[in-house]
Tab-separated table of C-alpha atoms in Angstrom:
chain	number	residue	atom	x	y	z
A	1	UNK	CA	-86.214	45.818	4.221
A	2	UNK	CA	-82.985	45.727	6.126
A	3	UNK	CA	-82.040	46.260	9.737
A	4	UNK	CA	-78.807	47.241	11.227
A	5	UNK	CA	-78.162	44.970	14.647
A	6	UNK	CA	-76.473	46.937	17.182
A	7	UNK	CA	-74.042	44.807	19.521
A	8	UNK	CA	-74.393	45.967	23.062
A	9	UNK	CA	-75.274	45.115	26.179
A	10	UNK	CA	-79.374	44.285	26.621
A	11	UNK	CA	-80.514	47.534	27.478
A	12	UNK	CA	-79.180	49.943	24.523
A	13	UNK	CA	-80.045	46.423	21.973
A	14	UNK	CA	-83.752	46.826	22.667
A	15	UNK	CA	-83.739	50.956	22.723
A	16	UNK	CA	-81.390	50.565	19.422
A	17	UNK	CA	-83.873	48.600	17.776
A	18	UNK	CA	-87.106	50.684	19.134
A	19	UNK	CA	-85.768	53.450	17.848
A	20	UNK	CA	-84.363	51.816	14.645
A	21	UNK	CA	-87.617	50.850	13.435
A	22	UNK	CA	-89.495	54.576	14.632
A	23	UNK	CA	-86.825	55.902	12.249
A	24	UNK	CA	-87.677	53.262	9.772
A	25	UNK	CA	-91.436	53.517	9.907
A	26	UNK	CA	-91.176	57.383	9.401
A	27	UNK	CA	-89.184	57.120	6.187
A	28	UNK	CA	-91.612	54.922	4.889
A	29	UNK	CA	-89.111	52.032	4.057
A	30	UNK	CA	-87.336	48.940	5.577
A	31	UNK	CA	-85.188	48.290	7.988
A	32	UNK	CA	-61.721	34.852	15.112
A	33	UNK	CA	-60.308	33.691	18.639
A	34	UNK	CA	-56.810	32.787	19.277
A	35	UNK	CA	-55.527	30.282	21.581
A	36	UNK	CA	-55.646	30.936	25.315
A	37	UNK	CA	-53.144	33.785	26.543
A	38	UNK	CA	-51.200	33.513	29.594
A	39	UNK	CA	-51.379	29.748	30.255
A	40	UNK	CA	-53.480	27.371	32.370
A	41	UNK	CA	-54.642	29.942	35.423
A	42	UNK	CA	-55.231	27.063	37.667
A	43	UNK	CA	-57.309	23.183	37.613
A	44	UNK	CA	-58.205	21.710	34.282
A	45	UNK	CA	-61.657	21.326	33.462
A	46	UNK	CA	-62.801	18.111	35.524
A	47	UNK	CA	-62.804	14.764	33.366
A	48	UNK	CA	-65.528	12.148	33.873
A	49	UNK	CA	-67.243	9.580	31.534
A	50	UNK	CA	-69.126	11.969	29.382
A	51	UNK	CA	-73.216	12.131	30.683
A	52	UNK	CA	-75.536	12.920	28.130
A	53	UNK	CA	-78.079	15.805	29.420
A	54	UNK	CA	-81.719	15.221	28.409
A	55	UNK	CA	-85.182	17.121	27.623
A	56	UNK	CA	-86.575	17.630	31.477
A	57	UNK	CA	-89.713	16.618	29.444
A	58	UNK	CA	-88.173	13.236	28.305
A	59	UNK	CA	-87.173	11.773	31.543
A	60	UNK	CA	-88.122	8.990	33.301
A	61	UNK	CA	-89.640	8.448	36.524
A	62	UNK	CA	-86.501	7.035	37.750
A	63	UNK	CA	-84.470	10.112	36.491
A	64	UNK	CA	-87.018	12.549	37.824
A	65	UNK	CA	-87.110	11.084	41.251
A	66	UNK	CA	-83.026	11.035	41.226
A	67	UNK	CA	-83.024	14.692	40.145
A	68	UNK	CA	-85.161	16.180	42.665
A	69	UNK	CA	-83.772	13.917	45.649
A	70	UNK	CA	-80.400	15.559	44.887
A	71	UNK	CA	-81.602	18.935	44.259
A	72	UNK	CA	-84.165	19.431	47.613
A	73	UNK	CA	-81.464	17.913	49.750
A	74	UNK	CA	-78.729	20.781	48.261
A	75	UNK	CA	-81.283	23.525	48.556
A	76	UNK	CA	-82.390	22.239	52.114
A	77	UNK	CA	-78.693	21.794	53.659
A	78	UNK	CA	-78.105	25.421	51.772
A	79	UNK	CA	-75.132	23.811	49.454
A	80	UNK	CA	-76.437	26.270	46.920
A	81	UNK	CA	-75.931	28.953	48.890
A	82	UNK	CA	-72.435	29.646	47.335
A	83	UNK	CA	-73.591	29.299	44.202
A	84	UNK	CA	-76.169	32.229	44.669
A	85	UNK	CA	-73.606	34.467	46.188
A	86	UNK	CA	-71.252	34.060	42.995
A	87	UNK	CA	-73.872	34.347	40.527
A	88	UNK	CA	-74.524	37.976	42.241
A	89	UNK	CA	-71.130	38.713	42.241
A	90	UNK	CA	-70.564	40.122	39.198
A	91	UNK	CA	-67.718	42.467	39.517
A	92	UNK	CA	-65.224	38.915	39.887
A	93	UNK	CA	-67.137	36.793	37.576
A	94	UNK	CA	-68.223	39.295	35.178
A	95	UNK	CA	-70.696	37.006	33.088
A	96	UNK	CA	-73.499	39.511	31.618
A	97	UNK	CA	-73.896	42.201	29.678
A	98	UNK	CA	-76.150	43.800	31.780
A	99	UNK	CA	-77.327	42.987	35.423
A	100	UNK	CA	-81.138	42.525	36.090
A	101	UNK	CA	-81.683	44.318	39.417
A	102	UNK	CA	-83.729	43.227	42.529
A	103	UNK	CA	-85.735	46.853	42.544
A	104	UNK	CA	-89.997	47.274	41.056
A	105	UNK	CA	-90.005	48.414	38.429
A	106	UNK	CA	-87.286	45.962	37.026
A	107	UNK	CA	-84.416	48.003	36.229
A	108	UNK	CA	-81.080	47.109	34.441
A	109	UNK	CA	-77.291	48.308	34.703
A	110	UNK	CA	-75.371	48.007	31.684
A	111	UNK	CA	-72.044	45.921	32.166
A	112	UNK	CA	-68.961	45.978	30.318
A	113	UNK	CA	-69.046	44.046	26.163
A	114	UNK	CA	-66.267	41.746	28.005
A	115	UNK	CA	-69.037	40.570	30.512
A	116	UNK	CA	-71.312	39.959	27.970
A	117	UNK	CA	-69.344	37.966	25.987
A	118	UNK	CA	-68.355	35.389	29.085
A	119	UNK	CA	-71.738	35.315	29.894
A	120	UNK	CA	-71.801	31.448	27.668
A	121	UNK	CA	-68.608	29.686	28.625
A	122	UNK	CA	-69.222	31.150	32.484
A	123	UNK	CA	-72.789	29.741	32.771
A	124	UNK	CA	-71.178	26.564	30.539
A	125	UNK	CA	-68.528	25.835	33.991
A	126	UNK	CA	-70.823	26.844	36.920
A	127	UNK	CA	-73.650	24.211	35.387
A	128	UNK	CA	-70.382	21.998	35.330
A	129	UNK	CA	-69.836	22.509	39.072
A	130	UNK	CA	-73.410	22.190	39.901
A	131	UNK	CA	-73.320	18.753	38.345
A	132	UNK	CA	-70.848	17.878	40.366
A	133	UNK	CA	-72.293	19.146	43.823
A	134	UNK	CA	-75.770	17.771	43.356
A	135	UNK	CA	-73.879	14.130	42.602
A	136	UNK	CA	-72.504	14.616	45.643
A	137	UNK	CA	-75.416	15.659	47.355
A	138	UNK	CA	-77.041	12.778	46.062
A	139	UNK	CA	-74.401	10.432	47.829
A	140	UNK	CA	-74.556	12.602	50.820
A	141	UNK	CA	-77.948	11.852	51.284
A	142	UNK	CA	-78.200	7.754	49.969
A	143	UNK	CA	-75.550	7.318	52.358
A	144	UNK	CA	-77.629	8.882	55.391
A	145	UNK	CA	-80.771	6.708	54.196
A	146	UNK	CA	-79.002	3.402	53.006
A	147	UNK	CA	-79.267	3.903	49.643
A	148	UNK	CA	-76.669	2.819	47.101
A	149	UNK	CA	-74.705	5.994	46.145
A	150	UNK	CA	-73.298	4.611	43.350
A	151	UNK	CA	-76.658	5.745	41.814
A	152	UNK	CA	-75.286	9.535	41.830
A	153	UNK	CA	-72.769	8.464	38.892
A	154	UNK	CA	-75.745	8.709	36.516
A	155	UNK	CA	-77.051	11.986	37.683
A	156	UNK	CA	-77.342	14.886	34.841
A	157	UNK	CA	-78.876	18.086	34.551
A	158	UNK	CA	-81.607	18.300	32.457
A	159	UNK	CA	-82.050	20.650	29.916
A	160	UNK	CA	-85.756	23.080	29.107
A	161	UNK	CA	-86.878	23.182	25.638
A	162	UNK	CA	-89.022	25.956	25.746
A	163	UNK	CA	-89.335	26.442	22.470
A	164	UNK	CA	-91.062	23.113	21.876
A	165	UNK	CA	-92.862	22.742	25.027
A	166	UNK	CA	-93.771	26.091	25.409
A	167	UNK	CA	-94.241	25.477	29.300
A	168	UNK	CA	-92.494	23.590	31.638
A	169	UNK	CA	-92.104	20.370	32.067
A	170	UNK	CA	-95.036	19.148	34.553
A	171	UNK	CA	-93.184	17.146	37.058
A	172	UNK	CA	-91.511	20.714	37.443
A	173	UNK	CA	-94.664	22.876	37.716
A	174	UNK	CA	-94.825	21.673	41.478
A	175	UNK	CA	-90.933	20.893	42.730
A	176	UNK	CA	-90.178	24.086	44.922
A	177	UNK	CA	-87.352	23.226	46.686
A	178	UNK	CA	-87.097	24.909	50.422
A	179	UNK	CA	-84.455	26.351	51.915
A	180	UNK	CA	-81.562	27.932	51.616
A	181	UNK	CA	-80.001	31.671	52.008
A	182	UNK	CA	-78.930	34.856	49.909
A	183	UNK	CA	-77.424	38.061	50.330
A	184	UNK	CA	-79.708	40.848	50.571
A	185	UNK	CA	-79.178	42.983	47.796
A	186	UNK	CA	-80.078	46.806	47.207
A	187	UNK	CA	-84.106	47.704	46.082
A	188	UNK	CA	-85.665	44.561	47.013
A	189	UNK	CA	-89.584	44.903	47.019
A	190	UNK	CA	-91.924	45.342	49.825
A	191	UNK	CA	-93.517	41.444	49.717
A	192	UNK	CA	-89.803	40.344	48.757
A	193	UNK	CA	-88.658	38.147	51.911
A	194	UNK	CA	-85.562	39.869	52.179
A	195	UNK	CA	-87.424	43.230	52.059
A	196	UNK	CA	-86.289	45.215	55.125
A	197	UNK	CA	-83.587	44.317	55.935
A	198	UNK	CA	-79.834	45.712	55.772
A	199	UNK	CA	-78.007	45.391	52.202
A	200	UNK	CA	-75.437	42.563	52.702
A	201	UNK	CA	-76.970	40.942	54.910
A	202	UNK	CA	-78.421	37.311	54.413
A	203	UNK	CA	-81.912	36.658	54.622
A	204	UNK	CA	-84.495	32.792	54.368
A	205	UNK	CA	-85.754	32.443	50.341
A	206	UNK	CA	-89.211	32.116	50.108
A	207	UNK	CA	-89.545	30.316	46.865
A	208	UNK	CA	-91.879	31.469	44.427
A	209	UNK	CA	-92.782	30.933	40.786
A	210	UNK	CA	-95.653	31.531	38.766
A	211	UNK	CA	-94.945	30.548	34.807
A	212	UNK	CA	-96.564	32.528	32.220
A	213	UNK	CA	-98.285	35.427	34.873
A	214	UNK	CA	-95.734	38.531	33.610
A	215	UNK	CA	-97.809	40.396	31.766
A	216	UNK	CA	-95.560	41.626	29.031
A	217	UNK	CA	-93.577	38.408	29.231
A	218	UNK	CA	-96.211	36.296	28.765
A	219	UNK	CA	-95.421	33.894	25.598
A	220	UNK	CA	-91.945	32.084	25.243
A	221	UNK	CA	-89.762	32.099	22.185
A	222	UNK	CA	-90.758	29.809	19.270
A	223	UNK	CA	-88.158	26.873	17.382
A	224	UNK	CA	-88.501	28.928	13.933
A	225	UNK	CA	-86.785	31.857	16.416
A	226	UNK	CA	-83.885	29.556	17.846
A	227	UNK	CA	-83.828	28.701	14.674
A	228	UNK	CA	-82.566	32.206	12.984
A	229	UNK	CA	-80.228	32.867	16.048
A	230	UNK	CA	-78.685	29.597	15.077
A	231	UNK	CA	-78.213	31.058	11.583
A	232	UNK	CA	-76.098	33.615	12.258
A	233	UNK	CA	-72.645	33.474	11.278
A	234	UNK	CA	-70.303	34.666	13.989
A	235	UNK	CA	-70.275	34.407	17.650
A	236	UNK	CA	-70.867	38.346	18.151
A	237	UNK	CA	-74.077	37.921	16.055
A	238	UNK	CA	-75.082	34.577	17.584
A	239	UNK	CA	-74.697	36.233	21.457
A	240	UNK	CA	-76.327	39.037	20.103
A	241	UNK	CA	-79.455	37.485	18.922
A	242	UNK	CA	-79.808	34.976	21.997
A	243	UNK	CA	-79.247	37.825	25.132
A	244	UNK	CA	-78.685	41.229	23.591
A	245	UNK	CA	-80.700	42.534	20.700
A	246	UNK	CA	-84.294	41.585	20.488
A	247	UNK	CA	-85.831	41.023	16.755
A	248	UNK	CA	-88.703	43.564	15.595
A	249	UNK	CA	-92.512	43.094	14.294
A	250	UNK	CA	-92.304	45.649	12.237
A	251	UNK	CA	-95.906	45.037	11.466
A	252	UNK	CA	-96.752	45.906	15.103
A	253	UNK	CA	-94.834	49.627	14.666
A	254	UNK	CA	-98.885	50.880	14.150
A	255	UNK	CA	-99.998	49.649	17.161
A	256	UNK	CA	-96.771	50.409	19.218
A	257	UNK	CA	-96.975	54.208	17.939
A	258	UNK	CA	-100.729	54.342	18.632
A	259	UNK	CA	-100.719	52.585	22.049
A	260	UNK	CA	-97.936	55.445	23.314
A	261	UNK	CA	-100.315	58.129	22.437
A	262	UNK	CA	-102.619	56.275	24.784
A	263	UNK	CA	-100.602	56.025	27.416
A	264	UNK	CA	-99.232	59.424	26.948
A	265	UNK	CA	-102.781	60.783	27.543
A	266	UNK	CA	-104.147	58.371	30.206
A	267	UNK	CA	-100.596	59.151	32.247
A	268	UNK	CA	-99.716	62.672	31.441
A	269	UNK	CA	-97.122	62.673	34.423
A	270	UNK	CA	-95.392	59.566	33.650
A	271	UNK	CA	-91.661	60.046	33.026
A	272	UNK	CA	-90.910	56.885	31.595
A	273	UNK	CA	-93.825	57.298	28.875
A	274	UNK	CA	-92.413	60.557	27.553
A	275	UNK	CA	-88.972	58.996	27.989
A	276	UNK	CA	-89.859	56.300	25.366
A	277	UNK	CA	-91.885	58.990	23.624
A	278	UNK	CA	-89.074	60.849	23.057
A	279	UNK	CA	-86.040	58.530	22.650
A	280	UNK	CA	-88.506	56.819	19.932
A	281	UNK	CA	-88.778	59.649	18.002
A	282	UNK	CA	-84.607	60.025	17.478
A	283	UNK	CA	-82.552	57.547	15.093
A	284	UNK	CA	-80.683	54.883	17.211
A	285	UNK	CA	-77.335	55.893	19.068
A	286	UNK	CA	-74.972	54.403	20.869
A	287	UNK	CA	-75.073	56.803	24.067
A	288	UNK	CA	-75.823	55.131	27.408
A	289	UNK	CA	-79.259	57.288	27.411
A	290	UNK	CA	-80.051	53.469	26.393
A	291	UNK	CA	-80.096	52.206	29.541
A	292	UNK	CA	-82.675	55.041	30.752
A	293	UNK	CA	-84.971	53.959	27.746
A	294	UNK	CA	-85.183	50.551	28.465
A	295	UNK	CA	-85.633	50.951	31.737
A	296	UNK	CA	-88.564	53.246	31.107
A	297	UNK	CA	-89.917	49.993	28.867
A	298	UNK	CA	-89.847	47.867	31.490
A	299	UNK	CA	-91.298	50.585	34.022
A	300	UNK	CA	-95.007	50.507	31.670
A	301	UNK	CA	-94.486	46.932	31.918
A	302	UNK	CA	-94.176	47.206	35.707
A	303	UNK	CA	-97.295	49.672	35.244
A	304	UNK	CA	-99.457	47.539	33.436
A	305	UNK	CA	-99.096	44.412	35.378
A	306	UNK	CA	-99.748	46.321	38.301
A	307	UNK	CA	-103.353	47.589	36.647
A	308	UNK	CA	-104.251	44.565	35.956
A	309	UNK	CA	-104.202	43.108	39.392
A	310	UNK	CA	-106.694	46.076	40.362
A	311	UNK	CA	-110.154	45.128	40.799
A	312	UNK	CA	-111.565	47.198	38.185
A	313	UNK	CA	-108.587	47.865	35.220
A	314	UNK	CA	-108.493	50.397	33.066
A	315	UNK	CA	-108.114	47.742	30.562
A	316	UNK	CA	-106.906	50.936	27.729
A	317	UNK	CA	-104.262	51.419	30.152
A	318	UNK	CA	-102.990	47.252	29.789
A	319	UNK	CA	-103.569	46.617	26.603
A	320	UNK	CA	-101.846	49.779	25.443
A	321	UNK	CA	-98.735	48.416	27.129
A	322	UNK	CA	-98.820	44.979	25.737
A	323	UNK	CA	-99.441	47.095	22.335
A	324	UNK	CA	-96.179	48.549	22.960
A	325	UNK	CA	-94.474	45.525	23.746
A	326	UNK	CA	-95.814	43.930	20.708
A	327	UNK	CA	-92.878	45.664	18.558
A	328	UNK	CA	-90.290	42.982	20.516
A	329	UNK	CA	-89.564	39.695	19.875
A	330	UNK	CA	-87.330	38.975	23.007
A	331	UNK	CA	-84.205	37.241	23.121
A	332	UNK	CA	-84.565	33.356	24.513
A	333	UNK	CA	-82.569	34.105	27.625
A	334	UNK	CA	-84.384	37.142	29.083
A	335	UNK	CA	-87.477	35.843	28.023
A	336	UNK	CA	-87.103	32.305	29.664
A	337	UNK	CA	-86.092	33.788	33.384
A	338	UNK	CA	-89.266	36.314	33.143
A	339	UNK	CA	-91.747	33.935	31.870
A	340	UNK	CA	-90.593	30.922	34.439
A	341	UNK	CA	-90.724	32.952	37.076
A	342	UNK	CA	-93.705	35.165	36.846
A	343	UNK	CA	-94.904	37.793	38.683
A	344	UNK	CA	-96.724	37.001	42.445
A	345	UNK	CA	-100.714	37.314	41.151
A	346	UNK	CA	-101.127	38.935	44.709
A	347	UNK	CA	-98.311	41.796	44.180
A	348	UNK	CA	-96.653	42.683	40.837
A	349	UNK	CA	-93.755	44.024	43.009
A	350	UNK	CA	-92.674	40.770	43.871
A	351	UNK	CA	-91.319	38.722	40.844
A	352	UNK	CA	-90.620	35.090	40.693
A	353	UNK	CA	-87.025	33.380	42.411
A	354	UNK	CA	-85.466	32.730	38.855
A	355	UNK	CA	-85.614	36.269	37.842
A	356	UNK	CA	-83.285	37.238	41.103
A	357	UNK	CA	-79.782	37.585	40.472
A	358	UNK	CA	-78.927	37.165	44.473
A	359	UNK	CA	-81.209	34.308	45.148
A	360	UNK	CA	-81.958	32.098	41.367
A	361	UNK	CA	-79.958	28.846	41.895
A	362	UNK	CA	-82.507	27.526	44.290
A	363	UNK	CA	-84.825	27.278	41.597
A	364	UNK	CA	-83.914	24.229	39.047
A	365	UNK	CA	-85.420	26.087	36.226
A	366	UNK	CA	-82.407	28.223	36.373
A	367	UNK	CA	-80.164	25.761	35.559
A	368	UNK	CA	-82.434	24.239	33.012
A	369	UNK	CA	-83.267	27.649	30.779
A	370	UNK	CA	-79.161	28.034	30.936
A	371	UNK	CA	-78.617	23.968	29.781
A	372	UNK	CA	-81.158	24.868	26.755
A	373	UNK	CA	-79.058	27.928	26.224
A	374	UNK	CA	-76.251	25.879	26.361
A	375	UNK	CA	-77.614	23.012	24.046
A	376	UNK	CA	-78.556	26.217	21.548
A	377	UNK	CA	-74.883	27.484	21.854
A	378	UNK	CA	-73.660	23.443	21.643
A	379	UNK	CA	-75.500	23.107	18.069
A	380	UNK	CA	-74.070	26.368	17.251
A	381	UNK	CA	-70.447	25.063	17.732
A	382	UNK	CA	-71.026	22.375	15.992
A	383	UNK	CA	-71.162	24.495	12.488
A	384	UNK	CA	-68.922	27.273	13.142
A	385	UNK	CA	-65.279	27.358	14.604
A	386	UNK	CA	-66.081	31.107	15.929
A	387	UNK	CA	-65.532	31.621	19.629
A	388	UNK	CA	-66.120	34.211	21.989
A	389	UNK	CA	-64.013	37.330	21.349
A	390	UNK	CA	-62.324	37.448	24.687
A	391	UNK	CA	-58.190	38.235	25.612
A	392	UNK	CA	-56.050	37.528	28.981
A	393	UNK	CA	-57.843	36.577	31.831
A	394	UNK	CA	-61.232	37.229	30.204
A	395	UNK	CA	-60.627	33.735	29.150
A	396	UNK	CA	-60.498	31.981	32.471
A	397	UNK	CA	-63.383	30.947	34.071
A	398	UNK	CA	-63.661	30.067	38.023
A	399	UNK	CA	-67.240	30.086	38.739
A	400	UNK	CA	-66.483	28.782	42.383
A	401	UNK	CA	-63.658	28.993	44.479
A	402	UNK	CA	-61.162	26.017	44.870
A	403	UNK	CA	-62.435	26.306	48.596
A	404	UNK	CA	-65.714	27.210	48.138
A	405	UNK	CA	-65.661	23.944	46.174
A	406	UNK	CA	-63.416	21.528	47.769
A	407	UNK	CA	-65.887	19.601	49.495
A	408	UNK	CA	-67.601	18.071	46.430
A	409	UNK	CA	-63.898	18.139	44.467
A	410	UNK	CA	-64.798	21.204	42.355
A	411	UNK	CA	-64.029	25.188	42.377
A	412	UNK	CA	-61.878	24.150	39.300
A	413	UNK	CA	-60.328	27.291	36.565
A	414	UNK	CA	-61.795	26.320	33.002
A	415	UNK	CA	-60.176	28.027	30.358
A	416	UNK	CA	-62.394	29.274	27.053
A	417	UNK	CA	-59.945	26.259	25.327
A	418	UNK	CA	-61.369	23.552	27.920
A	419	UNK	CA	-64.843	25.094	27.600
A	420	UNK	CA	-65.113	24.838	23.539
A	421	UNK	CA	-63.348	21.804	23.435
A	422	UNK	CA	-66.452	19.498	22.699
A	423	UNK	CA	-64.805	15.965	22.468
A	424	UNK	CA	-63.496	17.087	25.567
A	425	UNK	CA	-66.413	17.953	27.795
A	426	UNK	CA	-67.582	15.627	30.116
A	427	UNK	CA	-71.125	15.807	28.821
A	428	UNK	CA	-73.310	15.540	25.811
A	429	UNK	CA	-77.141	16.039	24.847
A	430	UNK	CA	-79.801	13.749	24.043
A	431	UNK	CA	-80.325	16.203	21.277
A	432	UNK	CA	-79.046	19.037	19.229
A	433	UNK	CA	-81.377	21.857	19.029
A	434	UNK	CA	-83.759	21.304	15.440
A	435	UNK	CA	-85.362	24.609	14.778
């Protein structure tokens, strides 16, 4: 059986490969970078005595306290603030291929194969200039309570092995750091905090997070997974499998077909069932009617969850859905953001802080699913001389502003050289990743 892999930006990878294996089913069978252009751009990387990054699940008490004295102070004096306002501004950092937006049902707006390809040595600089602003935060507040500082120096961010732990690490399952702001963004869900008010606007996070409690998005990627990604042989194909093109259980096309025929007759009048119905039923395309598609997959998600909160489910209606969902095998880095954060168990509307665009940095899972996708793109480097395909300016990175940055001495420009450069990074890991 072979399968083609379509390279595109999340939304038309999963509808490519829905309708690749409709199209396979029904037949009855299977299915290198230069050097930087233009010059430096700006400040060098930052150099430091390289920190080795560690399993949140391996640390010790002494580590853990550390961590979440810097990271509550940050949140609470709203240093993170900046950091959620230039995650969700995408048109000047353009690092995804597609952006997940605030609105129920989850939608997604495809972004340009540039974005997507930036999307690892972006994420790779602004956990670099979080490292440096919780260190500082860490002096900031040891020298307010007579504490030695000097303690900061050995601050790291830790990284999430999902794959092994399949959960998260316990000390984390009750750190919810308070405070801080974020722009209000358009759709955001009555329940949301920020719900009501004008777009642009700022509003108070109220955190939330409830692991595991997505219905469709309910299980977290395996090591024998990581471990194929980390097979592939170019960049393009490694990016692909981690964020763009989800794998299929072909075994599960039965129950996929069968489940849409259920849901087709328990909601005649939903668009987004005969949207997948249809798009389903034609071989895969390139056309942006991708985006539409997956959309409509994640709107029966958004239906089914929302069933199953009622006090009497039609349970044909939920497990029909997760029938239809059982055709995916979802890429790590999707997967990790919607099964951290959850949907509220009061109000499938409202999903969990990590799976915000606007408002995610206040929650230190997000900067622990993107070390592990880090540590996965790390071991990858370490076998293959590949690099993102990216040209001109594509290949600076500036994550933060030197302003926005100044006070902790970051806001530096990385280049894609400084970023793949690995004797030159100013970290390691504990680890590499062992599928």
């Amino acid at each position: 059986m072979t399968r083609e892999m379509h390279r595109r930006a999340f939304v038309r990878g999963i509808i490519a490969a829905s309708s690749a294996a409709w199209a396979v089913l029904a037949l009855g069978c299977g299915a290198d970078a230069s050097g930087d252009a233009g010059g430096g751009g700006g400040d060098s990387i930052p150099r430091a005595q390289a920190i080795v990054r560690k399993s949140a699940s391996a640390m010790s008490s002494a580590e853990i306290d550390r961590f979440k004295r810097a990271y509550e102070h940050a949140v609470a004096k709203g240093f993170f603030d900046v950091f959620n306002d230039e995650h969700y501004n995408h048109h000047r950092n353009r690092h995804h291929g597609a952006d997940l937006q605030a609105t129920s049902p989850m939608t997604v707006m495809v972004m340009d194969e540039a974005s997507g390809y930036r999307l690892l040595p972006w994420h790779r600089a602004f956990i670099l200039e979080a490292e440096q602003m919780l260190r500082a935060a860490l002096r900031e507040r040891d020298e307010e309570e007579g504490v030695d500082p000097s303690e900061a120096d050995l601050l790291f961010m830790p990284y999430w092995d999902a794959a092994h732990d399949q959960d998260l690490p316990r000390w984390i399952h009750g750190f919810e750091p308070r405070g801080g702001t974020a722009i209000v963004p358009p759709g955001l869900p009555e329940g949301h905090a920020g719900h009501g008010k004008e777009v642009g606007e700022r509003y108070d996070i109220v955190f939330g997070r409830w692991p595991g409690k997505n219905l469709v998005f309910d299980t977290l990627q395996s090591p024998e997974h990581v471990g194929r990604i980390l097979a592939e042989g170019t960049f393009a194909d490694f990016y692909d499998a981690l964020d763009v093109t989800p794998e299929l259980r072909i075994e599960n096309y039965p129950r996929a077909r069968s489940a849409l025929e259920v849901l087709e007759e328990k909601l005649p009048d939903s668009a987004a069932v005969q949207a997948l119905i249809d798009a389903f039923s034609l071989p895969p395309s390139g056309s942006q009617g991708g985006a539409e598609t997956t959309n409509a997959l994640f709107e029966i998600g958004w239906i089914g969850a929302v069933e199953a909160q009622r006090a009497a489910p039609d349970r044909e209606i939920v497990n029909a859905v997760k029938d239809v969902y059982s055709l995916f095998e979802f890429m790590p880095h999707v997967r990790m953001h919607l099964w951290a954060g959850g949907l509220d168990p009061a109000n499938a509307n409202v999903r969990g802080t990590v799976t915000y665009f606007n408002e995610l940095t206040v929650d230190p899972v997000f900067w622990m699913l993107h070390c592990e996708i880090d540590r996965t793109w790390y071991t990858w480097e370490r076998t293959h001389t590949d690099r993102p395909p990216l040209e001109g300016d594509d290949r600076l990175f500036n994550p933060l502003t030197a302003s926005e940055g100044a006070w902790y001495g970051g806001g530096a420009t990385y280049t894609l050289d400084d970023l793949t450069a690995h004797d030159a990074l100013p970290y390691t890991y504990d680890a590499l990743f062992d599928g």
